[in-house]
PDB file of C-alpha atoms and ligand atoms in Angstrom:
ATOM      1  CA  MET B   1      22.915  36.617  17.299  1.00 54.00           C
ATOM      2  CA  LYS B   2      19.321  37.190  16.261  1.00 58.00           C
ATOM      3  CA  SER B   3      20.254  36.985  12.597  1.00 61.00           C
ATOM      4  CA  ILE B   4      22.110  33.699  13.179  1.00 61.00           C
ATOM      5  CA  ILE B   5      19.025  32.233  14.834  1.00 59.00           C
ATOM      6  CA  ALA B   6      16.882  33.520  11.948  1.00 58.00           C
ATOM      7  CA  LEU B   7      19.289  31.984   9.415  1.00 54.00           C
ATOM      8  CA  CYS B   8      19.320  28.643  11.243  1.00 54.00           C
ATOM      9  CA  LEU B   9      15.540  28.705  11.386  1.00 53.00           C
ATOM     10  CA  PHE B  10      15.366  29.486   7.672  1.00 52.00           C
ATOM     11  CA  LEU B  11      17.765  26.662   6.784  1.00 52.00           C
ATOM     12  CA  TRP B  12      15.851  24.278   9.006  1.00 52.00           C
ATOM     13  CA  THR B  13      12.463  25.082   7.487  1.00 51.00           C
ATOM     14  CA  ALA B  14      13.879  25.064   3.943  1.00 53.00           C
ATOM     15  CA  GLN B  15      15.106  21.480   4.435  1.00 67.00           C
ATOM     16  CA  ALA B  16      12.919  18.741   3.050  1.00 83.00           C
ATOM     17  CA  TYR B  17      11.354  16.405   5.584  1.00 95.00           C
ATOM     18  CA  GLU B  18      13.958  13.913   6.811  1.00 97.00           C
ATOM     19  CA  TYR B  19      12.503  10.399   6.508  1.00 98.00           C
ATOM     20  CA  ALA B  20      15.569   8.575   7.887  1.00 97.00           C
ATOM     21  CA  LEU B  21      14.832   5.612   5.594  1.00 98.00           C
ATOM     22  CA  THR B  22      16.693   2.385   6.281  1.00 98.00           C
ATOM     23  CA  PRO B  23      16.468  -0.395   3.697  1.00 98.00           C
ATOM     24  CA  VAL B  24      15.728  -3.821   5.167  1.00 98.00           C
ATOM     25  CA  LYS B  25      16.806  -6.873   3.170  1.00 98.00           C
ATOM     26  CA  VAL B  26      13.810  -9.226   2.917  1.00 98.00           C
ATOM     27  CA  SER B  27      15.226 -11.637   0.313  1.00 97.00           C
ATOM     28  CA  GLU B  28      18.173 -11.905  -2.064  1.00 95.00           C
ATOM     29  CA  ASP B  29      18.231  -8.684  -4.152  1.00 97.00           C
ATOM     30  CA  VAL B  30      15.079  -7.373  -2.453  1.00 98.00           C
ATOM     31  CA  HIS B  31      14.958  -4.542   0.082  1.00 98.00           C
ATOM     32  CA  CYS B  32      12.037  -2.684   1.626  1.00 98.00           C
ATOM     33  CA  PHE B  33      11.422   0.453   3.654  1.00 98.00           C
ATOM     34  CA  PHE B  34       8.826  -0.154   6.357  1.00 98.00           C
ATOM     35  CA  GLY B  35       6.544   2.697   7.418  1.00 98.00           C
ATOM     36  CA  ALA B  36       4.827   3.391  10.743  1.00 98.00           C
ATOM     37  CA  LEU B  37       1.611   1.553  11.690  1.00 97.00           C
ATOM     38  CA  GLU B  38      -0.298   4.836  11.811  1.00 96.00           C
ATOM     39  CA  ASN B  39      -2.479   7.105   9.759  1.00 96.00           C
ATOM     40  CA  ILE B  40      -0.886   9.920   7.746  1.00 97.00           C
ATOM     41  CA  THR B  41       0.329  12.747  10.003  1.00 97.00           C
ATOM     42  CA  LYS B  42       2.573  15.769   9.598  1.00 97.00           C
ATOM     43  CA  GLU B  43       4.929  14.148  12.115  1.00 97.00           C
ATOM     44  CA  ASN B  44       5.424  10.960  10.084  1.00 98.00           C
ATOM     45  CA  GLY B  45       5.483  12.832   6.758  1.00 98.00           C
ATOM     46  CA  GLY B  46       3.148  10.216   5.272  1.00 98.00           C
ATOM     47  CA  ASN B  47       5.667   7.468   5.968  1.00 98.00           C
ATOM     48  CA  MET B  48       3.093   4.889   7.078  1.00 98.00           C
ATOM     49  CA  VAL B  49       3.526   2.697   4.007  1.00 98.00           C
ATOM     50  CA  ASN B  50       5.921  -0.014   2.820  1.00 98.00           C
ATOM     51  CA  THR B  51       7.861   0.397  -0.413  1.00 98.00           C
ATOM     52  CA  CYS B  52      10.435  -1.989  -1.897  1.00 98.00           C
ATOM     53  CA  PHE B  53      13.084  -2.260  -4.559  1.00 98.00           C
ATOM     54  CA  VAL B  54      14.404  -5.241  -6.505  1.00 98.00           C
ATOM     55  CA  GLN B  55      17.986  -5.170  -7.725  1.00 98.00           C
ATOM     56  CA  THR B  56      18.762  -6.604 -11.161  1.00 98.00           C
ATOM     57  CA  LYS B  57      21.850  -6.483 -13.400  1.00 97.00           C
ATOM     58  CA  GLN B  58      20.214  -3.723 -15.469  1.00 97.00           C
ATOM     59  CA  GLY B  59      18.872  -1.599 -12.655  1.00 98.00           C
ATOM     60  CA  PHE B  60      16.295  -1.356  -9.905  1.00 98.00           C
ATOM     61  CA  VAL B  61      12.577  -2.049 -10.040  1.00 98.00           C
ATOM     62  CA  VAL B  62      10.715  -0.064  -7.395  1.00 99.00           C
ATOM     63  CA  ILE B  63       7.429  -1.342  -5.980  1.00 98.00           C
ATOM     64  CA  ASP B  64       5.401   1.639  -4.779  1.00 98.00           C
ATOM     65  CA  SER B  65       7.049   5.025  -4.677  1.00 98.00           C
ATOM     66  CA  GLY B  66       5.835   6.287  -1.302  1.00 98.00           C
ATOM     67  CA  PRO B  67       4.078   9.400  -0.036  1.00 98.00           C
ATOM     68  CA  THR B  68       6.129  12.335  -1.399  1.00 98.00           C
ATOM     69  CA  TYR B  69       8.844  13.422  -3.820  1.00 98.00           C
ATOM     70  CA  ALA B  70      11.274  13.850  -0.897  1.00 98.00           C
ATOM     71  CA  TYR B  71      10.570  10.298   0.317  1.00 98.00           C
ATOM     72  CA  ALA B  72      11.328   8.878  -3.152  1.00 98.00           C
ATOM     73  CA  LYS B  73      14.476  10.966  -3.462  1.00 98.00           C
ATOM     74  CA  GLN B  74      15.754   9.759  -0.089  1.00 98.00           C
ATOM     75  CA  ALA B  75      14.845   6.142  -0.969  1.00 98.00           C
ATOM     76  CA  TYR B  76      16.818   6.527  -4.201  1.00 98.00           C
ATOM     77  CA  THR B  77      19.857   7.782  -2.260  1.00 98.00           C
ATOM     78  CA  GLN B  78      19.689   4.627  -0.122  1.00 98.00           C
ATOM     79  CA  MET B  79      19.454   2.412  -3.238  1.00 98.00           C
ATOM     80  CA  GLN B  80      22.499   4.075  -4.778  1.00 98.00           C
ATOM     81  CA  MET B  81      24.461   3.280  -1.623  1.00 98.00           C
ATOM     82  CA  ILE B  82      23.752  -0.421  -2.243  1.00 98.00           C
ATOM     83  CA  GLU B  83      24.618  -0.278  -5.952  1.00 98.00           C
ATOM     84  CA  ASN B  84      25.033   2.548  -8.401  1.00 98.00           C
ATOM     85  CA  LEU B  85      22.258   1.557 -10.827  1.00 98.00           C
ATOM     86  CA  PRO B  86      19.375   3.343 -12.576  1.00 98.00           C
ATOM     87  CA  VAL B  87      15.738   2.794 -11.634  1.00 98.00           C
ATOM     88  CA  LYS B  88      14.208   1.113 -14.694  1.00 98.00           C
ATOM     89  CA  TYR B  89      10.590   0.711 -13.573  1.00 98.00           C
ATOM     90  CA  VAL B  90       8.269   1.835 -10.818  1.00 98.00           C
ATOM     91  CA  ILE B  91       5.239  -0.390 -10.268  1.00 98.00           C
ATOM     92  CA  ASN B  92       2.290   1.123  -8.371  1.00 98.00           C
ATOM     93  CA  THR B  93       0.197  -1.524  -6.618  1.00 98.00           C
ATOM     94  CA  HIS B  94      -2.998   0.599  -6.390  1.00 98.00           C
ATOM     95  CA  ASP B  95      -4.308   4.140  -6.527  1.00 98.00           C
ATOM     96  CA  HIS B  96      -4.221   5.155  -2.824  1.00 97.00           C
ATOM     97  CA  ASP B  97      -1.900   8.142  -2.641  1.00 98.00           C
ATOM     98  CA  ASP B  98       0.488   6.923   0.081  1.00 98.00           C
ATOM     99  CA  HIS B  99       1.730   4.378  -2.485  1.00 98.00           C
ATOM    100  CA  TRP B 100       2.518   6.466  -5.562  1.00 98.00           C
ATOM    101  CA  LEU B 101       3.178  10.138  -4.793  1.00 98.00           C
ATOM    102  CA  GLY B 102       6.915   9.543  -5.196  1.00 98.00           C
ATOM    103  CA  ASN B 103       6.342   8.845  -8.923  1.00 98.00           C
ATOM    104  CA  SER B 104       7.338  12.351 -10.044  1.00 98.00           C
ATOM    105  CA  PHE B 105      10.814  11.920  -8.572  1.00 98.00           C
ATOM    106  CA  TYR B 106      11.399   8.626 -10.423  1.00 98.00           C
ATOM    107  CA  LYS B 107      10.000  10.134 -13.636  1.00 98.00           C
ATOM    108  CA  SER B 108      12.719  12.786 -13.371  1.00 98.00           C
ATOM    109  CA  LYS B 109      15.198   9.852 -13.313  1.00 98.00           C
ATOM    110  CA  ASP B 110      13.675   8.410 -16.528  1.00 98.00           C
ATOM    111  CA  ALA B 111      12.027   5.390 -14.889  1.00 98.00           C
ATOM    112  CA  LEU B 112       8.962   3.917 -16.605  1.00 98.00           C
ATOM    113  CA  LEU B 113       5.826   4.056 -14.457  1.00 98.00           C
ATOM    114  CA  ILE B 114       3.481   1.057 -14.391  1.00 98.00           C
ATOM    115  CA  GLY B 115       0.153   0.847 -12.561  1.00 98.00           C
ATOM    116  CA  PRO B 116      -3.453  -0.331 -12.567  1.00 98.00           C
ATOM    117  CA  ARG B 117      -6.294   1.017 -14.725  1.00 98.00           C
ATOM    118  CA  THR B 118      -7.796   2.680 -11.617  1.00 98.00           C
ATOM    119  CA  TYR B 119      -4.749   4.966 -11.379  1.00 98.00           C
ATOM    120  CA  GLU B 120      -5.501   6.234 -14.870  1.00 96.00           C
ATOM    121  CA  GLN B 121      -9.185   6.620 -13.981  1.00 97.00           C
ATOM    122  CA  ASN B 122      -8.891   8.209 -10.550  1.00 97.00           C
ATOM    123  CA  VAL B 123      -5.592  10.088 -10.485  1.00 97.00           C
ATOM    124  CA  VAL B 124      -5.949  13.462 -12.160  1.00 96.00           C
ATOM    125  CA  VAL B 125      -2.898  15.634 -12.801  1.00 94.00           C
ATOM    126  CA  GLY B 126      -3.175  18.772 -10.679  1.00 92.00           C
ATOM    127  CA  MET B 127      -5.767  17.440  -8.229  1.00 96.00           C
ATOM    128  CA  GLU B 128      -5.326  18.006  -4.501  1.00 96.00           C
ATOM    129  CA  THR B 129      -4.495  14.773  -2.702  1.00 97.00           C
ATOM    130  CA  ARG B 130      -5.313  13.572   0.808  1.00 96.00           C
ATOM    131  CA  MET B 131      -1.555  13.549   1.451  1.00 98.00           C
ATOM    132  CA  GLN B 132      -1.236  17.193   0.395  1.00 97.00           C
ATOM    133  CA  ARG B 133      -4.085  18.292   2.675  1.00 97.00           C
ATOM    134  CA  THR B 134      -2.586  16.502   5.680  1.00 98.00           C
ATOM    135  CA  LEU B 135       1.102  17.270   5.199  1.00 97.00           C
ATOM    136  CA  GLY B 136       0.883  20.877   4.019  1.00 96.00           C
ATOM    137  CA  SER B 137       2.967  22.435   1.260  1.00 95.00           C
ATOM    138  CA  GLU B 138       6.309  22.360   3.072  1.00 96.00           C
ATOM    139  CA  ILE B 139       6.518  18.588   3.538  1.00 97.00           C
ATOM    140  CA  TYR B 140       4.663  17.926   0.278  1.00 97.00           C
ATOM    141  CA  GLY B 141       7.380  20.021  -1.384  1.00 96.00           C
ATOM    142  CA  LYS B 142       8.102  19.159  -5.015  1.00 96.00           C
ATOM    143  CA  THR B 143       5.567  16.324  -5.136  1.00 98.00           C
ATOM    144  CA  GLU B 144       3.619  16.309  -8.395  1.00 97.00           C
ATOM    145  CA  ILE B 145       1.117  14.007 -10.021  1.00 98.00           C
ATOM    146  CA  VAL B 146       2.358  12.301 -13.167  1.00 97.00           C
ATOM    147  CA  SER B 147       0.668   9.904 -15.594  1.00 97.00           C
ATOM    148  CA  LEU B 148       1.596   6.261 -16.000  1.00 98.00           C
ATOM    149  CA  ASP B 149       3.596   4.988 -18.956  1.00 98.00           C
ATOM    150  CA  THR B 150       1.974   1.539 -18.910  1.00 98.00           C
ATOM    151  CA  VAL B 151      -1.418   0.468 -17.565  1.00 98.00           C
ATOM    152  CA  VAL B 152      -1.929  -3.163 -16.497  1.00 98.00           C
ATOM    153  CA  ASP B 153      -5.454  -4.513 -16.924  1.00 95.00           C
ATOM    154  CA  ASN B 154      -4.883  -8.166 -16.138  1.00 92.00           C
ATOM    155  CA  ASN B 155      -1.241  -9.099 -16.187  1.00 97.00           C
ATOM    156  CA  LEU B 156       2.163  -8.165 -17.504  1.00 98.00           C
ATOM    157  CA  THR B 157       5.480  -9.992 -17.221  1.00 98.00           C
ATOM    158  CA  LEU B 158       8.761  -8.090 -17.161  1.00 98.00           C
ATOM    159  CA  ASN B 159      12.221  -9.474 -17.676  1.00 98.00           C
ATOM    160  CA  VAL B 160      14.656  -6.983 -16.230  1.00 98.00           C
ATOM    161  CA  GLY B 161      18.313  -8.015 -16.334  1.00 96.00           C
ATOM    162  CA  GLY B 162      17.300 -11.680 -16.325  1.00 95.00           C
ATOM    163  CA  LYS B 163      14.925 -11.288 -13.390  1.00 98.00           C
ATOM    164  CA  ILE B 164      11.280 -12.201 -14.037  1.00 98.00           C
ATOM    165  CA  LEU B 165       8.574 -10.043 -12.453  1.00 98.00           C
ATOM    166  CA  GLU B 166       4.934 -11.055 -12.897  1.00 98.00           C
ATOM    167  CA  ILE B 167       2.462  -8.216 -12.387  1.00 98.00           C
ATOM    168  CA  GLN B 168      -1.134  -9.312 -11.967  1.00 98.00           C
ATOM    169  CA  GLN B 169      -4.569  -8.214 -10.812  1.00 98.00           C
ATOM    170  CA  LEU B 170      -5.943 -11.207  -8.886  1.00 98.00           C
ATOM    171  CA  VAL B 171      -9.608 -10.197  -8.409  1.00 97.00           C
ATOM    172  CA  SER B 172     -11.713  -7.382  -9.832  1.00 97.00           C
ATOM    173  CA  LYS B 173     -12.364  -5.721  -6.460  1.00 97.00           C
ATOM    174  CA  ALA B 174     -10.468  -6.379  -3.233  1.00 98.00           C
ATOM    175  CA  HIS B 175      -8.753  -3.493  -1.366  1.00 98.00           C
ATOM    176  CA  THR B 176      -9.672  -1.267  -4.336  1.00 98.00           C
ATOM    177  CA  GLN B 177     -10.933  -1.956  -7.854  1.00 97.00           C
ATOM    178  CA  GLY B 178      -7.387  -2.233  -9.140  1.00 98.00           C
ATOM    179  CA  ASP B 179      -4.876  -4.036  -6.918  1.00 98.00           C
ATOM    180  CA  LEU B 180      -1.732  -5.326  -8.570  1.00 98.00           C
ATOM    181  CA  ILE B 181       0.565  -7.886  -7.039  1.00 98.00           C
ATOM    182  CA  VAL B 182       4.162  -8.281  -8.177  1.00 98.00           C
ATOM    183  CA  TYR B 183       5.587 -11.798  -8.001  1.00 98.00           C
ATOM    184  CA  LEU B 184       9.149 -13.011  -8.445  1.00 98.00           C
ATOM    185  CA  PRO B 185       8.533 -16.679  -9.352  1.00 98.00           C
ATOM    186  CA  ASP B 186      12.191 -17.726  -9.130  1.00 97.00           C
ATOM    187  CA  GLU B 187      12.631 -16.301  -5.638  1.00 97.00           C
ATOM    188  CA  LYS B 188       8.994 -16.891  -4.525  1.00 98.00           C
ATOM    189  CA  VAL B 189       8.741 -13.323  -3.295  1.00 98.00           C
ATOM    190  CA  LEU B 190       5.320 -11.657  -3.515  1.00 98.00           C
ATOM    191  CA  PHE B 191       4.634  -7.933  -3.160  1.00 98.00           C
ATOM    192  CA  ALA B 192       0.985  -7.774  -2.157  1.00 98.00           C
ATOM    193  CA  GLY B 193       0.345  -4.028  -1.858  1.00 98.00           C
ATOM    194  CA  ASP B 194      -2.662  -3.415   0.382  1.00 98.00           C
ATOM    195  CA  LEU B 195      -4.095  -6.883  -0.180  1.00 98.00           C
ATOM    196  CA  VAL B 196      -1.964  -7.687   2.880  1.00 98.00           C
ATOM    197  CA  PHE B 197      -1.890  -5.724   6.128  1.00 96.00           C
ATOM    198  CA  ASN B 198      -0.534  -6.883   9.447  1.00 95.00           C
ATOM    199  CA  GLY B 199      -0.078  -5.232  12.823  1.00 95.00           C
ATOM    200  CA  ARG B 200      -2.836  -2.735  12.042  1.00 96.00           C
ATOM    201  CA  VAL B 201      -6.437  -2.745  10.865  1.00 97.00           C
ATOM    202  CA  THR B 202      -7.152  -2.421   7.124  1.00 97.00           C
ATOM    203  CA  SER B 203      -9.752  -0.213   5.465  1.00 96.00           C
ATOM    204  CA  ILE B 204     -12.265  -1.765   3.074  1.00 97.00           C
ATOM    205  CA  ARG B 205     -13.993   1.519   2.169  1.00 95.00           C
ATOM    206  CA  ASP B 206     -12.981   1.357  -1.523  1.00 97.00           C
ATOM    207  CA  GLY B 207     -13.027  -2.414  -1.789  1.00 97.00           C
ATOM    208  CA  SER B 208     -14.849  -5.609  -0.932  1.00 98.00           C
ATOM    209  CA  ILE B 209     -14.654  -7.976   2.031  1.00 98.00           C
ATOM    210  CA  ILE B 210     -15.444 -10.985  -0.188  1.00 98.00           C
ATOM    211  CA  GLY B 211     -12.908  -9.875  -2.814  1.00 98.00           C
ATOM    212  CA  SER B 212     -10.272  -9.227  -0.157  1.00 98.00           C
ATOM    213  CA  ILE B 213     -10.667 -12.752   1.235  1.00 98.00           C
ATOM    214  CA  LYS B 214     -10.492 -14.208  -2.294  1.00 98.00           C
ATOM    215  CA  ALA B 215      -7.334 -12.240  -3.060  1.00 98.00           C
ATOM    216  CA  LEU B 216      -5.680 -13.542   0.125  1.00 98.00           C
ATOM    217  CA  GLU B 217      -6.559 -17.114  -0.863  1.00 98.00           C
ATOM    218  CA  LYS B 218      -5.055 -16.563  -4.316  1.00 98.00           C
ATOM    219  CA  ILE B 219      -1.885 -15.173  -2.760  1.00 98.00           C
ATOM    220  CA  GLU B 220      -1.599 -18.192  -0.438  1.00 98.00           C
ATOM    221  CA  ALA B 221      -2.209 -20.588  -3.352  1.00 98.00           C
ATOM    222  CA  ARG B 222       1.111 -19.511  -4.855  1.00 97.00           C
ATOM    223  CA  HIS B 223       2.940 -20.573  -1.677  1.00 98.00           C
ATOM    224  CA  PRO B 224       5.287 -17.584  -1.606  1.00 98.00           C
ATOM    225  CA  LYS B 225       8.223 -17.763   0.779  1.00 98.00           C
ATOM    226  CA  VAL B 226       8.187 -14.003   1.357  1.00 98.00           C
ATOM    227  CA  ILE B 227       5.061 -11.812   1.311  1.00 98.00           C
ATOM    228  CA  ILE B 228       5.384  -8.052   1.710  1.00 98.00           C
ATOM    229  CA  GLY B 229       2.185  -6.159   2.443  1.00 98.00           C
ATOM    230  CA  GLY B 230       1.525  -2.468   1.939  1.00 98.00           C
ATOM    231  CA  HIS B 231       1.456  -1.969   5.714  1.00 98.00           C
ATOM    232  CA  GLY B 232       2.971  -4.078   8.493  1.00 97.00           C
ATOM    233  CA  TYR B 233       6.296  -5.651   9.327  1.00 98.00           C
ATOM    234  CA  LYS B 234       5.636  -9.371   8.964  1.00 98.00           C
ATOM    235  CA  THR B 235       7.057 -10.713   5.677  1.00 98.00           C
ATOM    236  CA  ASP B 236       7.112 -14.487   6.051  1.00 98.00           C
ATOM    237  CA  ALA B 237       4.844 -17.059   4.366  1.00 98.00           C
ATOM    238  CA  ASN B 238       2.184 -16.409   7.058  1.00 97.00           C
ATOM    239  CA  ALA B 239       1.985 -12.664   6.528  1.00 98.00           C
ATOM    240  CA  THR B 240      -1.594 -13.034   5.194  1.00 98.00           C
ATOM    241  CA  GLN B 241      -2.943 -14.708   8.345  1.00 97.00           C
ATOM    242  CA  ALA B 242      -3.817 -11.730  10.552  1.00 96.00           C
ATOM    243  CA  LEU B 243      -5.893  -9.954   7.907  1.00 98.00           C
ATOM    244  CA  LYS B 244      -7.503 -13.160   6.683  1.00 98.00           C
ATOM    245  CA  SER B 245      -8.738 -14.135  10.147  1.00 97.00           C
ATOM    246  CA  TYR B 246      -9.974 -10.562  10.773  1.00 98.00           C
ATOM    247  CA  LEU B 247     -11.977 -10.528   7.533  1.00 98.00           C
ATOM    248  CA  LEU B 248     -13.325 -14.085   7.907  1.00 98.00           C
ATOM    249  CA  GLU B 249     -14.468 -13.369  11.469  1.00 98.00           C
ATOM    250  CA  MET B 250     -16.106 -10.128  10.323  1.00 98.00           C
ATOM    251  CA  LYS B 251     -17.857 -11.892   7.434  1.00 98.00           C
ATOM    252  CA  GLU B 252     -19.306 -14.544   9.743  1.00 98.00           C
ATOM    253  CA  ALA B 253     -20.362 -12.023  12.406  1.00 98.00           C
ATOM    254  CA  VAL B 254     -22.003  -9.670   9.903  1.00 98.00           C
ATOM    255  CA  LEU B 255     -23.819 -12.525   8.103  1.00 97.00           C
ATOM    256  CA  ASP B 256     -25.006 -13.689  11.507  1.00 97.00           C
ATOM    257  CA  ALA B 257     -26.233 -10.164  12.320  1.00 98.00           C
ATOM    258  CA  LEU B 258     -28.099 -10.068   8.990  1.00 97.00           C
ATOM    259  CA  ASP B 259     -29.735 -13.437   9.788  1.00 97.00           C
ATOM    260  CA  ASN B 260     -30.875 -11.988  13.107  1.00 97.00           C
ATOM    261  CA  ASP B 261     -32.283  -8.809  11.525  1.00 97.00           C
ATOM    262  CA  VAL B 262     -29.746  -6.523  13.186  1.00 97.00           C
ATOM    263  CA  SER B 263     -30.063  -3.109  11.513  1.00 97.00           C
ATOM    264  CA  ILE B 264     -27.177  -1.229   9.898  1.00 95.00           C
ATOM    265  CA  GLU B 265     -27.431   1.331  12.734  1.00 95.00           C
ATOM    266  CA  GLN B 266     -26.952  -1.435  15.301  1.00 97.00           C
ATOM    267  CA  VAL B 267     -24.409  -3.631  13.563  1.00 98.00           C
ATOM    268  CA  THR B 268     -21.321  -1.557  14.398  1.00 97.00           C
ATOM    269  CA  LYS B 269     -22.213  -1.782  18.097  1.00 97.00           C
ATOM    270  CA  LYS B 270     -22.767  -5.511  17.844  1.00 97.00           C
ATOM    271  CA  VAL B 271     -19.792  -6.640  15.745  1.00 98.00           C
ATOM    272  CA  THR B 272     -16.968  -5.238  17.880  1.00 98.00           C
ATOM    273  CA  MET B 273     -14.597  -8.219  17.563  1.00 98.00           C
ATOM    274  CA  PRO B 274     -12.776  -7.492  20.858  1.00 97.00           C
ATOM    275  CA  LYS B 275      -9.908  -9.822  19.938  1.00 95.00           C
ATOM    276  CA  TYR B 276      -8.675  -7.119  17.546  1.00 96.00           C
ATOM    277  CA  LYS B 277      -9.115  -4.112  19.851  1.00 95.00           C
ATOM    278  CA  GLU B 278      -5.394  -3.911  20.562  1.00 94.00           C
ATOM    279  CA  MET B 279      -4.580  -3.715  16.871  1.00 94.00           C
ATOM    280  CA  LYS B 280      -3.370  -0.330  15.662  1.00 97.00           C
ATOM    281  CA  LEU B 281      -6.040   1.911  14.073  1.00 97.00           C
ATOM    282  CA  TYR B 282      -8.885  -0.300  15.381  1.00 97.00           C
ATOM    283  CA  ASP B 283     -10.625   2.738  16.903  1.00 96.00           C
ATOM    284  CA  ILE B 284     -10.529   4.667  13.655  1.00 96.00           C
ATOM    285  CA  LEU B 285     -11.261   1.970  11.088  1.00 97.00           C
ATOM    286  CA  HIS B 286     -13.043  -1.029  12.575  1.00 98.00           C
ATOM    287  CA  SER B 287     -16.639   0.200  12.818  1.00 97.00           C
ATOM    288  CA  ARG B 288     -16.438   1.681   9.322  1.00 97.00           C
ATOM    289  CA  ASN B 289     -15.269  -1.704   8.039  1.00 98.00           C
ATOM    290  CA  VAL B 290     -18.228  -3.415   9.716  1.00 98.00           C
ATOM    291  CA  PHE B 291     -20.573  -0.858   8.155  1.00 98.00           C
ATOM    292  CA  GLU B 292     -19.113  -1.447   4.684  1.00 98.00           C
ATOM    293  CA  ALA B 293     -19.176  -5.237   5.155  1.00 98.00           C
ATOM    294  CA  TYR B 294     -22.864  -5.050   6.137  1.00 98.00           C
ATOM    295  CA  ARG B 295     -23.750  -3.080   3.001  1.00 97.00           C
ATOM    296  CA  GLU B 296     -21.909  -5.568   0.820  1.00 97.00           C
ATOM    297  CA  LEU B 297     -23.120  -8.741   2.527  1.00 97.00           C
ATOM    298  CA  GLU B 298     -26.755  -7.582   2.471  1.00 95.00           C
ATOM    299  CA  MET B 299     -26.628  -8.286  -1.273  1.00 90.00           C
ATOM    300  CA  TYR B 300     -24.394 -11.339  -1.015  1.00 86.00           C
ATOM    301  CA  ASP B 301     -25.526 -14.811  -1.990  1.00 79.00           C
ATOM    302  CA  GLU B 302     -22.962 -17.486  -1.216  1.00 74.00           C
ATOM    303  CA  ASP B 303     -24.646 -19.925  -3.648  1.00 69.00           C
ATOM    304  CA  GLU B 304     -23.966 -17.580  -6.540  1.00 65.00           C
ATOM    305  CA  GLU B 305     -20.232 -17.959  -5.997  1.00 59.00           C
TER     306      GLU B 305
HETATM  307 ZN1   ZN C 401      -2.038   1.862   1.805  1.00 90.50          ZN
END
């Protein structure tokens, strides 16, 4: 009996983390997997991110590969259940590790990896990632860091099986210093990466509040019918609204605090924006965002725009 229990325990621990991914159809030929509105934890296996795949006659194009090798492998299994097709390209929207650590799985399937210049600059093969530290080696499993095949500096247009995909960096610094959007002009579907969040608070620690607002305006100017953010479940034409109003309100409140000589030590206590307190991750991220906004807006001159 004891040995049976030991065997069961061994088999259970040897199993990769089970993500239970369910593809959600967001538009014709476009499916996404939606992650939890949480930070990375062992319990969620890093599945707090949205990833998508576009089906074409020639194969799939994956937008963001997710937090681990096992996640990407399980996503691939789901894709194959829809249609038995190869993955031609994987496009990484930015260099935060929840969005690209599945790359090594897709590389093993001969997909071409595309991403921003910041991936090439900041992602070093063999480095320890935030995901690895949080998940531990068992859940992290076979995850490896791999280099990109193609770096996008400004824009790149792909034609895959007759489907046009426009990849573009909209502003020089927004959520990070290299945020790519992917746009399907014929379907008016826009994959925004972390330029769009909803249902939870964003983090502007590697980016810019002014740039983030500008990027949202540029997204809206294209009048997409479907907008998929890196985090959050809302995918309609108004998916930008929650983040835009959060950032605009923060900009006004912080500029006001600067006008009134509120110090950086005081500003996080003053700009609490209670309207957003119920939003997920407010407690963890909001005051840091205010702090970062203060540092940026101290140097900001609206007339120079
Ligand atoms: Zn993210």
